[in-house]
Coordinates of C-alpha atoms and ligand atoms in Angstrom, one line a residue:
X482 CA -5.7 27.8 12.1
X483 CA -3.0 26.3 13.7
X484 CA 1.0 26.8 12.2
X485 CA 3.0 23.8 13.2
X486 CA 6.3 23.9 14.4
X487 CA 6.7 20.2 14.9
X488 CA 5.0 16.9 13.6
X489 CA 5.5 13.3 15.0
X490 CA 5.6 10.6 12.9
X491 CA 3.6 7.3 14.1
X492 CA 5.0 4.9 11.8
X493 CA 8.3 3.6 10.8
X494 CA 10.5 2.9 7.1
X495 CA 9.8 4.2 3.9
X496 CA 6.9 6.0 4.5
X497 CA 8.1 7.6 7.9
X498 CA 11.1 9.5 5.1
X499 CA 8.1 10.5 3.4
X500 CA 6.5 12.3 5.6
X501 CA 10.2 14.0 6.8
X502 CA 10.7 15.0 3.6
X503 CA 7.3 16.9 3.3
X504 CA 7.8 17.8 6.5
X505 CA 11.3 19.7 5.5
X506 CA 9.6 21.0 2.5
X507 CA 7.7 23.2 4.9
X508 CA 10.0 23.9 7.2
X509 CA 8.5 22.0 10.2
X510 CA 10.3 20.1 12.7
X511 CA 9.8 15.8 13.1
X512 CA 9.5 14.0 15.9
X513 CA 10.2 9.9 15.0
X514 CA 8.0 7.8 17.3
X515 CA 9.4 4.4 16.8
X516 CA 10.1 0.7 18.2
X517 CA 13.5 -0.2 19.7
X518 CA 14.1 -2.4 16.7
X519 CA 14.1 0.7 14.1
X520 CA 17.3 2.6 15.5
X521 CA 19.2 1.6 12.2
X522 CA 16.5 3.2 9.7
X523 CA 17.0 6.1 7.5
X524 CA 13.5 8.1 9.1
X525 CA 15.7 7.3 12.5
X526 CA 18.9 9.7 11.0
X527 CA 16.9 12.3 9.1
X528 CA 13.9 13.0 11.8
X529 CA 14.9 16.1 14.0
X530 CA 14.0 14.3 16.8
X531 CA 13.4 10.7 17.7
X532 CA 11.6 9.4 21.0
X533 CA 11.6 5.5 21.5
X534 CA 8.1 4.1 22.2
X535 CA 8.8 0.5 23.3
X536 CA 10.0 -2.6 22.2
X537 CA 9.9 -4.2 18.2
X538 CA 6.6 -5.7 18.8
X539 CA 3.9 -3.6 17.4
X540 CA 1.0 -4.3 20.3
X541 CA 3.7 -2.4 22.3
X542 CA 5.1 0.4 20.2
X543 CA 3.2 1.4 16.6
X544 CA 0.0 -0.2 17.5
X545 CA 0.2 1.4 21.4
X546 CA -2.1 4.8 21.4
X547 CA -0.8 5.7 24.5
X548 CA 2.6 5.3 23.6
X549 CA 2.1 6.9 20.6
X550 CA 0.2 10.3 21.8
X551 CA 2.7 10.5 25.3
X552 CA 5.5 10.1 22.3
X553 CA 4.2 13.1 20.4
X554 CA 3.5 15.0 23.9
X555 CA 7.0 14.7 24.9
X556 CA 8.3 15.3 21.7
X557 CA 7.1 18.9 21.9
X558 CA 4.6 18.4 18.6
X559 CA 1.3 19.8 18.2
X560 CA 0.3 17.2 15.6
X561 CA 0.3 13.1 14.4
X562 CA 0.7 11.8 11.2
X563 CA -0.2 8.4 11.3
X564 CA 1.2 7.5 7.3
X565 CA -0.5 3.8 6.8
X566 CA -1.3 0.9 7.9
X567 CA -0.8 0.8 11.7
X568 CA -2.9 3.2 13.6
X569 CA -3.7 5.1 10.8
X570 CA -7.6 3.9 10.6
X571 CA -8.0 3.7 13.8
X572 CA -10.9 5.8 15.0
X573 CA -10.2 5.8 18.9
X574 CA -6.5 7.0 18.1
X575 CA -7.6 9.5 16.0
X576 CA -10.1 10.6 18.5
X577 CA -7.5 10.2 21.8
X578 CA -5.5 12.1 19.6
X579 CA -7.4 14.9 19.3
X580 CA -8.6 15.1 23.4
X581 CA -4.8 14.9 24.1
X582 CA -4.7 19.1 22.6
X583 CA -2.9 17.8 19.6
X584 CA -4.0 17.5 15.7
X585 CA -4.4 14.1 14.1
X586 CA -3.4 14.7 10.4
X587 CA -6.3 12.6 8.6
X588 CA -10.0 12.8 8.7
X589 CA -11.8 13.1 11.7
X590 CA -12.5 10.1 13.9
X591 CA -16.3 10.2 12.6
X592 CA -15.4 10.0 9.4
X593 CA -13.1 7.1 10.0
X594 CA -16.0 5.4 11.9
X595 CA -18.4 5.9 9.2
X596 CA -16.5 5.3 6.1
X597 CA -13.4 3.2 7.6
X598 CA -16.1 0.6 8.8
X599 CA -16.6 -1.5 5.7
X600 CA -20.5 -2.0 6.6
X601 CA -21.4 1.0 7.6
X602 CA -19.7 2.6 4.2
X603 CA -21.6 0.0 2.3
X604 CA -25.0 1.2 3.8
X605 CA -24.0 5.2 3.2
X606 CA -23.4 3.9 -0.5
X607 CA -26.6 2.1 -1.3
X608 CA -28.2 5.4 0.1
X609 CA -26.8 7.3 -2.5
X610 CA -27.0 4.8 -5.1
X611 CA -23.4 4.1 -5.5
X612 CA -23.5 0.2 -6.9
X613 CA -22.3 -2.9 -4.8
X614 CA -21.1 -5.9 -5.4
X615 CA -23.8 -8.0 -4.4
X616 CA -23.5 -9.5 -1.0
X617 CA -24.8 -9.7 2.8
X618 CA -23.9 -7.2 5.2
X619 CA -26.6 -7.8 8.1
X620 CA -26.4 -8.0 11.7
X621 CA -27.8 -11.6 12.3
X622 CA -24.4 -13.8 12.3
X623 CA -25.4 -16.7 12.8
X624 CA -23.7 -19.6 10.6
X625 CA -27.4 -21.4 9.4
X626 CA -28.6 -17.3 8.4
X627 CA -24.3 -16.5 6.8
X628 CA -25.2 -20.2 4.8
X629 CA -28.4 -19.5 3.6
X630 CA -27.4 -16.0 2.5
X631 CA -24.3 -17.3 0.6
X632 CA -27.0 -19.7 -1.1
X633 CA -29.2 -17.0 -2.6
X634 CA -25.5 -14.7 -3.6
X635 CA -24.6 -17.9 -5.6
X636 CA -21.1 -19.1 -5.6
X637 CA -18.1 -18.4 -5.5
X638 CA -18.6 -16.0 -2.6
X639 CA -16.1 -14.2 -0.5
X640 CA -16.7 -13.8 3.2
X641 CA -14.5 -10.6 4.9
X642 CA -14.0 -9.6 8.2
X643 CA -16.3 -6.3 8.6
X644 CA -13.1 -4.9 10.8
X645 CA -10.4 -6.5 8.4
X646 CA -7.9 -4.9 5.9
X647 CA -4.5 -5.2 4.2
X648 CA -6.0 -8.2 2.2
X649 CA -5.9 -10.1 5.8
X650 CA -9.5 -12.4 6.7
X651 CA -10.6 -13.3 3.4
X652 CA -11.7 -16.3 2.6
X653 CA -13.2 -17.6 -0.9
X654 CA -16.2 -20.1 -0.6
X655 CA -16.6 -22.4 -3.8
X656 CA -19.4 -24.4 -2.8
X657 CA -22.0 -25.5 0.0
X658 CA -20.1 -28.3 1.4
X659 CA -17.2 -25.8 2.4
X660 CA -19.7 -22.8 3.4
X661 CA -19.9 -23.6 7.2
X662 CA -16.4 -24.3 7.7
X663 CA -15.0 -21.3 6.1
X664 CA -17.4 -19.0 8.0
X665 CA -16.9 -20.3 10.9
X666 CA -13.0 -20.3 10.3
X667 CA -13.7 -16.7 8.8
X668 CA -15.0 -15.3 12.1
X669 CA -12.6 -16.9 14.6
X670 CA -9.9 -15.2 12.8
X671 CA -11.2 -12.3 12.2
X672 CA -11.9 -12.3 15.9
X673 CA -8.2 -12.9 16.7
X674 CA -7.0 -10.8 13.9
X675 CA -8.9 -7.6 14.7
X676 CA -11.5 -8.1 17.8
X677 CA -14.4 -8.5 15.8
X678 CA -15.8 -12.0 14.8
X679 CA -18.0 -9.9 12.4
X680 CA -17.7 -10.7 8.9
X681 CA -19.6 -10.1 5.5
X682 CA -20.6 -11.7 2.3
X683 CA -20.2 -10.8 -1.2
X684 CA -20.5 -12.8 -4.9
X685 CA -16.6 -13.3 -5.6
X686 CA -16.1 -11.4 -9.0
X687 CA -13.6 -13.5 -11.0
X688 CA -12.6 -11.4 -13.5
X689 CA -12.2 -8.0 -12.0
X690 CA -9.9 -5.4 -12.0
X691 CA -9.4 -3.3 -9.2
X692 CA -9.4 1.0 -9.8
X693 CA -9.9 3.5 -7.2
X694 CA -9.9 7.1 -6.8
X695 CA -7.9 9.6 -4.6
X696 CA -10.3 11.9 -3.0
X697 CA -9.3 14.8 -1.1
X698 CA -11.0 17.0 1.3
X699 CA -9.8 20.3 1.6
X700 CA -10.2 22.4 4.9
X701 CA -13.4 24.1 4.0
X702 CA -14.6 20.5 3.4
X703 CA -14.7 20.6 -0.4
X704 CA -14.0 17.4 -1.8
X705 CA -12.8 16.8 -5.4
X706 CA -11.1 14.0 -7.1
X707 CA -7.1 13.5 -8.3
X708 CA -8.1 11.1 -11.0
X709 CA -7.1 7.1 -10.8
X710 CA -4.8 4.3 -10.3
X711 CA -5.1 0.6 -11.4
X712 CA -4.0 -2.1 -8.6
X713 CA -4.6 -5.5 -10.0
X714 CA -1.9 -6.4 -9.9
X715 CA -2.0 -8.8 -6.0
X716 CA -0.9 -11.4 -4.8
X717 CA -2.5 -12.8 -2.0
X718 CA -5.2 -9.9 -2.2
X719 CA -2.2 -7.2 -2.2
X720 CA -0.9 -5.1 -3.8
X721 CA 2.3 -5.0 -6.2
X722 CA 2.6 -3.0 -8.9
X723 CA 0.3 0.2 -9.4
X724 CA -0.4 2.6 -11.9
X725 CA -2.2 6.2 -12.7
X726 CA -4.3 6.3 -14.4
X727 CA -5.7 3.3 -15.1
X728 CA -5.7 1.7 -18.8
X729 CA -9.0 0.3 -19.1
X730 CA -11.2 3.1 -18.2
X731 CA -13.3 4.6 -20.4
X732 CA -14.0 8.6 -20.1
X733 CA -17.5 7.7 -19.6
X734 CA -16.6 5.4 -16.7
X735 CA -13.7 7.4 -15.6
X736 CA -16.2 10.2 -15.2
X737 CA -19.3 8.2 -13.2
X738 CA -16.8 6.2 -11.0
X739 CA -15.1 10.0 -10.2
X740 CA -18.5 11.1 -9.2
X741 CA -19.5 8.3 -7.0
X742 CA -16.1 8.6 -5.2
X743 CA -16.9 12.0 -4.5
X744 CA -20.4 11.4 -3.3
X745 CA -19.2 9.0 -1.0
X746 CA -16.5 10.8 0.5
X747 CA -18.9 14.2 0.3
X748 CA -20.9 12.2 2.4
X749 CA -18.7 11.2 5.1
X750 CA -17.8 14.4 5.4
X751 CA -14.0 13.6 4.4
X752 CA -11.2 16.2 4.9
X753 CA -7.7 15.2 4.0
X754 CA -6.3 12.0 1.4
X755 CA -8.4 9.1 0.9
X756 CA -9.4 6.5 -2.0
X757 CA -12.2 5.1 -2.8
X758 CA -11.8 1.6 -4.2
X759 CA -14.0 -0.1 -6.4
X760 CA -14.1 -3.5 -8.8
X761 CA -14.3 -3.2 -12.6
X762 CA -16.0 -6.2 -14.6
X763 CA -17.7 -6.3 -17.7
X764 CA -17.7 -2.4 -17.6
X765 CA -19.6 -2.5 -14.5
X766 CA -18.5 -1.0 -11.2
X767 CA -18.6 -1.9 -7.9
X768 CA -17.9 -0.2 -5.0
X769 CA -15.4 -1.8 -2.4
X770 CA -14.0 0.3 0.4
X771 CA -12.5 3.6 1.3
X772 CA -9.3 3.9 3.0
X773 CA -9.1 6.5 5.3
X774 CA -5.5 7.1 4.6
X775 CA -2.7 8.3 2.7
X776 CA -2.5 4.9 0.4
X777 CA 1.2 3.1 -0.2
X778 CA 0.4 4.3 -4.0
X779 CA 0.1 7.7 -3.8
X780 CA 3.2 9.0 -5.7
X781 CA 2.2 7.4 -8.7
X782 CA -0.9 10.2 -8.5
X783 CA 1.4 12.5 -7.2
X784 CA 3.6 11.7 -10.4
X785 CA 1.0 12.4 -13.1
X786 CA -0.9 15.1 -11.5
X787 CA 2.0 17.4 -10.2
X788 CA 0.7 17.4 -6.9
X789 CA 2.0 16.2 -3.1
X790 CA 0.0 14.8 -1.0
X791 CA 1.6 14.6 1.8
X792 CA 2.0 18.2 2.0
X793 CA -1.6 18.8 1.3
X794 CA -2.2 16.6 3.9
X795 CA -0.2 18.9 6.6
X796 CA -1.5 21.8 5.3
X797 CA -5.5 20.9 4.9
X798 CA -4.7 19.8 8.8
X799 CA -3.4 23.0 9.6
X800 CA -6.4 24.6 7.7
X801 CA -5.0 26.2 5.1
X802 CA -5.1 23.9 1.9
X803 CA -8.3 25.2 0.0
X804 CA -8.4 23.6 -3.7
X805 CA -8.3 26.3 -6.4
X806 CA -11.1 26.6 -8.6
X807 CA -8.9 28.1 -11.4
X808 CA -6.7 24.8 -11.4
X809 CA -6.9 22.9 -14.3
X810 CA -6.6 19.5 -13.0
X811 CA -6.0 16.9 -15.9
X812 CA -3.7 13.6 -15.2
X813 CA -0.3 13.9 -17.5
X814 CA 1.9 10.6 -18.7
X815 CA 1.9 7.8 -17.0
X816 CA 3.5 6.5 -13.8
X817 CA 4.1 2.8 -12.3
X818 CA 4.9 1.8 -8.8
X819 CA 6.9 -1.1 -7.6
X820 CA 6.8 -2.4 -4.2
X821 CA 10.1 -3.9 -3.5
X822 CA 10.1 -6.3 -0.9
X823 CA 12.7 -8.2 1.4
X824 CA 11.8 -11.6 0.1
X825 CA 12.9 -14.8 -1.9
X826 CA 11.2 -15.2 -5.1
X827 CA 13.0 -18.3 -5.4
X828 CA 11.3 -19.8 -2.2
X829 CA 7.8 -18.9 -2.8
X830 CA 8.5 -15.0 -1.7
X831 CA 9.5 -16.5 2.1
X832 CA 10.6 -13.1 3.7
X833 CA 14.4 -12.5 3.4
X834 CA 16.1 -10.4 6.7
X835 CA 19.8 -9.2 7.7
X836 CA 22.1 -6.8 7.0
X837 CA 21.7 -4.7 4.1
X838 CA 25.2 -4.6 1.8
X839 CA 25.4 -2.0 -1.2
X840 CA 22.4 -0.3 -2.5
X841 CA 22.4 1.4 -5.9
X842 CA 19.4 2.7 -7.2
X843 CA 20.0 4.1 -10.4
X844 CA 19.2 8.2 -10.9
X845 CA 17.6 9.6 -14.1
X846 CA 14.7 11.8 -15.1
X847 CA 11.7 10.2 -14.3
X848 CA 12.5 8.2 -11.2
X849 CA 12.0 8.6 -8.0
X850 CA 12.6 5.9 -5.1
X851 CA 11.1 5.6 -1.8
X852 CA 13.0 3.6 0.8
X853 CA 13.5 3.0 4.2
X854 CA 16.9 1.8 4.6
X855 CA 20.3 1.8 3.4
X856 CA 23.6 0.1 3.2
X857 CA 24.6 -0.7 7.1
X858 CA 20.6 -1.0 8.0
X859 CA 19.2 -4.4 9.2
X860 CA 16.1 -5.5 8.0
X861 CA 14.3 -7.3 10.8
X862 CA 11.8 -9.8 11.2
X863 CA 9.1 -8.0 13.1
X864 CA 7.5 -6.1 10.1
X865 CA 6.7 -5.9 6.9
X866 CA 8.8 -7.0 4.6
X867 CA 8.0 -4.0 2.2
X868 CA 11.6 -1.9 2.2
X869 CA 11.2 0.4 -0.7
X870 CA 9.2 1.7 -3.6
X871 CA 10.4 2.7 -6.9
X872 CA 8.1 4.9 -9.1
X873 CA 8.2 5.4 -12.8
X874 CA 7.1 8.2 -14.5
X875 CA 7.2 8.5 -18.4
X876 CA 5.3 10.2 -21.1
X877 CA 3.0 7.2 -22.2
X878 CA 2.2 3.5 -20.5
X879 CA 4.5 1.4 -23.3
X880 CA 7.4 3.7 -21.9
X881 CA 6.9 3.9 -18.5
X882 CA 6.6 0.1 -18.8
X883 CA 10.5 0.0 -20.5
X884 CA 11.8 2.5 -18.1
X885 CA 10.6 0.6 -15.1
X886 CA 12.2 -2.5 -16.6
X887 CA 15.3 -1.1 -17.3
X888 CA 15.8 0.9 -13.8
X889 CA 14.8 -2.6 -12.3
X890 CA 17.8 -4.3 -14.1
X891 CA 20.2 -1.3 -13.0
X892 CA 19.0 -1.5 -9.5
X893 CA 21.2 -3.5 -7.5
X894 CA 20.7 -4.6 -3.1
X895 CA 23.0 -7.0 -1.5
X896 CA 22.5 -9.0 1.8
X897 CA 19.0 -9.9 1.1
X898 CA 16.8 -11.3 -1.6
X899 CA 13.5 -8.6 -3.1
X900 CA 11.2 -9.4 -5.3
X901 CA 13.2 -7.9 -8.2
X902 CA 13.5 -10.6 -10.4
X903 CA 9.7 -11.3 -9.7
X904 CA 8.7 -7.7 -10.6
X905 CA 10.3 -8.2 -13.9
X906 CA 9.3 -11.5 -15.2
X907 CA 5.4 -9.1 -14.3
X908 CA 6.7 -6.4 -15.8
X909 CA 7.3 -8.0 -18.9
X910 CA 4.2 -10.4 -19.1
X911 CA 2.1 -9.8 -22.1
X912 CA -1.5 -9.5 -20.3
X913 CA 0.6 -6.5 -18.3
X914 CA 1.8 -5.1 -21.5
X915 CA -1.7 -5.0 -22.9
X916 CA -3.2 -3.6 -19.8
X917 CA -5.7 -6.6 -20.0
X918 CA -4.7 -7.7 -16.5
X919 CA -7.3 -9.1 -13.6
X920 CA -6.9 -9.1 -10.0
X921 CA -6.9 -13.1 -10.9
X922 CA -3.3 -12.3 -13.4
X923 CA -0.5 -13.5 -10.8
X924 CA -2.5 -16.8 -9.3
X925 CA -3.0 -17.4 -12.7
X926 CA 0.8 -16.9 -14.4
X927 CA 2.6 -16.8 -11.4
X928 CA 1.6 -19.2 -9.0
X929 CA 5.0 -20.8 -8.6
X930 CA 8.2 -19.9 -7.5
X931 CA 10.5 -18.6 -10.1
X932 CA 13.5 -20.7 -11.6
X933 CA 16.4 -19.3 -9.8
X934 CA 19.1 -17.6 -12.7
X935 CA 22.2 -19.3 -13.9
X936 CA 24.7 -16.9 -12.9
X937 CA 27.1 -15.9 -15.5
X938 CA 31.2 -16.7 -14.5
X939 CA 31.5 -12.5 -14.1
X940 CA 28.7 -12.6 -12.0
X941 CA 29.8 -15.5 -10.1
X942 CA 33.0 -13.6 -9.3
X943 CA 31.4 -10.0 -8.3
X944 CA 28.8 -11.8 -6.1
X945 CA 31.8 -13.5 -4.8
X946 CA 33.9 -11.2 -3.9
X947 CA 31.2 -8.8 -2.7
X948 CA 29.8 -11.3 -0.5
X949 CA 33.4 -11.3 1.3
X950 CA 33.8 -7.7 1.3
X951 CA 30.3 -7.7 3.3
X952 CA 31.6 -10.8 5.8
X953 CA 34.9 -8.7 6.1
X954 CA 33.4 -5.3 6.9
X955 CA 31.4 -6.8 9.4
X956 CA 34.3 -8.8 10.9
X957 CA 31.7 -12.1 9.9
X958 CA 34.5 -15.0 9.8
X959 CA 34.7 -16.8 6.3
X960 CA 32.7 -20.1 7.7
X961 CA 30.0 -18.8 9.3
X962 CA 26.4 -17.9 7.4
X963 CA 25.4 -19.2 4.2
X964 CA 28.2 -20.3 1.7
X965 CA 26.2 -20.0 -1.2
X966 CA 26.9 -16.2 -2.6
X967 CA 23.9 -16.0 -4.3
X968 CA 21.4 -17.3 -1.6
X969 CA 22.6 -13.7 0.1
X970 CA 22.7 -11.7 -3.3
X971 CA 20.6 -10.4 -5.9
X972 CA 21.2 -8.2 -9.1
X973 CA 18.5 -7.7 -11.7
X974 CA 19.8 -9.3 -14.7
Ligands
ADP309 P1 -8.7 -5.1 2.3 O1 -9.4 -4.0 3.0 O2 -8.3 -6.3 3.2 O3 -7.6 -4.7 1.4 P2 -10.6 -5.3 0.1 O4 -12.0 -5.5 0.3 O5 -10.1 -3.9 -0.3 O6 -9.8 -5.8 1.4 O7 -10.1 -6.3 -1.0 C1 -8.8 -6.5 -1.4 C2 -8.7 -7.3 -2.7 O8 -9.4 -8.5 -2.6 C3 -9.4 -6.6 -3.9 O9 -8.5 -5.6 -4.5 C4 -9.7 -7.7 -4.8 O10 -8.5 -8.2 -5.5 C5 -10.0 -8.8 -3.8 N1 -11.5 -8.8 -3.6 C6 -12.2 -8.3 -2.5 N2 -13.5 -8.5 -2.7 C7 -13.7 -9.1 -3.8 C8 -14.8 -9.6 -4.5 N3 -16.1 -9.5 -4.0 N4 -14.6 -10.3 -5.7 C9 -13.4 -10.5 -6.2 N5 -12.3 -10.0 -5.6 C10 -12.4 -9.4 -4.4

């Protein structure tokens, strides 16, 4: 068992806070690794310690393992948490990690091999009988063998980078003529994307909804499950709103897709957070992947089972997190998550950077709000545009869905555009209301840009004069930027 004094943080914005905050909770020190271009962040101000790890680009800062574990090693901490995305699944990290004499907090790098490689889960599954979607996952990649496969899967078929992720080298096949092009195209990008020209087939499920399970390993290797959330709600294969627990499951399905998520994690011997994600159509499941990770979603479970994660996390690393058998675990309410990002949802969601004006995001019981930046903070090009979460929690869906509306409307951020207005007009769809939603719900409502607002005269005049408090602050002279003062403003309305 090894007591941390200090932890360093491989990531950056809103999830970098969160793992601070959990990190204060039990009185253990932060180290921030970050990139040259995160300096104004709000991880940057409350981490106890910060080391720099290279410039903005992420081949040579958050996606450097060197970097990252010299970081750590000078910061004085005995372990890594690598929050998501970045080098969070990475095996070798979590493996140099470990031969550097400090802790990576996540599974072990064998587990991230077996069950982070998207093949190599799939075979584990079909051993234990966990269902598929039906597909090709074999060796031979050759594009005659990829076509005549596709063929006998029937279209549409989806082909996937065997190394891909974050909805990133996908690529939906409608018919024979296109099959050879788009596997072709499929593997050169997924080559350039993430090393590996290997990709995989499966029949493209046109009505499904996408549920998954958060697993966790505790340190005697006990895994059990913390019920699960409902994400289908994407655009572009991602994720925007999410929800625990999900509305359409059954407690019959709720209770076999539990199991399987288990088995599978059972069998890759998981210790720590991870989900296990699976399609839903026509009551049937299908297993998809399992992210060997703390997800971006996690607070909504945190929210409706009383638990969190992140200190679980720390403390299963530190070997002393054992689930207790005495512990009823049942999900409570109902809790939705919003990703707010820095985008125009005027302009097709183009990403929206600058300097951040007034923030308000409105307190109450029942909210909580994960973010990464405030008022002062620039939000730069170099990485994703997501800048914040806000999470909902309320006694039943119907009025979690009305408090998420109305602390939307109250929220206000100036300097750039979010997604606000977008999450709304979702928000307040009636195929969300009902629950009935498919991971096929915002190509098919909401493939367009949205109209922009007319402005009342009041809000003319506040967006007016704010905008020129923000140019005057800053010493910006009156002519220069954009004249417009809602192209630079936003306030849910
Ligand atoms: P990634 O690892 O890049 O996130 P996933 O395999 O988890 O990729 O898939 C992301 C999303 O893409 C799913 O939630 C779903 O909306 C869509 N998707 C993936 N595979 C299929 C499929 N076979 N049929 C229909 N939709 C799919």
């Amino acid at each position: 068992m090894t007591k941390f004094n200090r932890i360093a943080i491989a990531n950056r914005g809103e999830v970098a806070v969160r793992i601070i905050k959990a990190c204060e909770e039990l009185g253990i020190e932060s180290v921030l690794l970050h990139s040259e271009a995160d300096i104004e962040s709000r991880a940057y101000r409350m981490a106890t310690k910060t080391i720099c790890i290279g410039p903005a680009a992420t081949a040579e800062s958050y996606l450097n393992i060197k970097a990252n574990i010299n970081g750590a090693l000078a910061g004085g901490a005995q372990a890594i948490h690598p929050g998501f995305g970045f080098l969070s699944e990475n095996a070798d990290f979590a493996e140099e990690v470990a031969q550097a004499g400090l802790i990576f907090i996540g599974p072990s790098s064998e587990t991230i091999r077996s069950l982070g490689d998207k093949v190599h889960c799939k075979d584990l599954a079909k051993k234990a009988g966990i269902p598929l979607v039906p597909g090709y996952q074999g060796e031979d990649q050759k594009i005659s063998k990829l076509i005549q496969k596709a063929e006998k899967i029937g279209y549409p078929v989806i082909v996937k980078a065997a190394a891909g992720g974050g909805g990133r080298g996908m690529k939906l096949i409608l018919n024979s003529q296109d099959a050879g092009e788009l596997i072709e195209s499929a593997q050169r990008e997924a080559l350039s994307a993430f090393g590996s020209s290997k990709v995989f087939l499966e029949k493209y499920l046109d009505r499904a909804k996408h549920i998954e399970f958060q697993v966790f390993g505790d340190s005697t290797g006990q895994v059990i499950h913390f019920f699960d959330r409902e994400c289908s709600v994407q655009r572009r294969h991602q994720k925007i709103i999410e929800e625990a627990t999900s509305p359409s499951l059954t407690d019959e399905l709720r209770r076999s897709m539990g199991e399987a998520a288990c088995a599978i994690a059972t069998m890759g011997r998981y210790k720590g957070a991870g989900t296990v994600e699976f399609l839903l159509q026509d009551n049937e499941f299908y297993l998809l992947e399992v992210n060997t990770r703390l997800q971006v979603e996690h607070p909504v479970t945190e929210e409706v089972m009383g638990i969190d994660l992140v200190k679980m996390q720390i403390l299963t690393a530190q070997g002393e997190y054992v689930h207790d058998p005495k512990h009823i675990r049942l999900p409570r309410g109902h809790s939705i998550e919003c990703r707010i990002y820095a985008e125009n949802p005027f302009l097709g969601g183009v990403p929206s950077t600058g300097l951040l004006g007034q923030i308000h995001w409105p307190e109450g019981p029942g909210r909580r709000y994960e973010y990464g930046f405030d008022q002062g903070d620039t939000i730069t090009p170099f990485y994703d545009p997501m800048i914040a979460k806000v999470i909902v929690w309320d006694e039943n869906r119907p009025r979690a869905i009305q408090k998420m509306l109305r602390v939307l409307k109250n929220s206000t951020v100036f300097g750039v555009h979010t997604n606000i207005p977008y999450l709304i007009e979702i928000l307040s769809h009636k195929e969300f209301v009902m629950g009935t939603m498919t991971t096929r719900f915002i190509e098919t409502y909401f493939s367009e840009s949205l109209k922009e607002p007319e402005l009342t005269d009041l809000e003319k005049k506040i967006a007016q004069s704010a905008l020129m408090q923000l140019r005057q602050q800053n010493g910006v002279s009156e002519s220069s930027g954009t004249a417009s003062p809602w192209s630079t403003f936003w306030r849910g309305v």
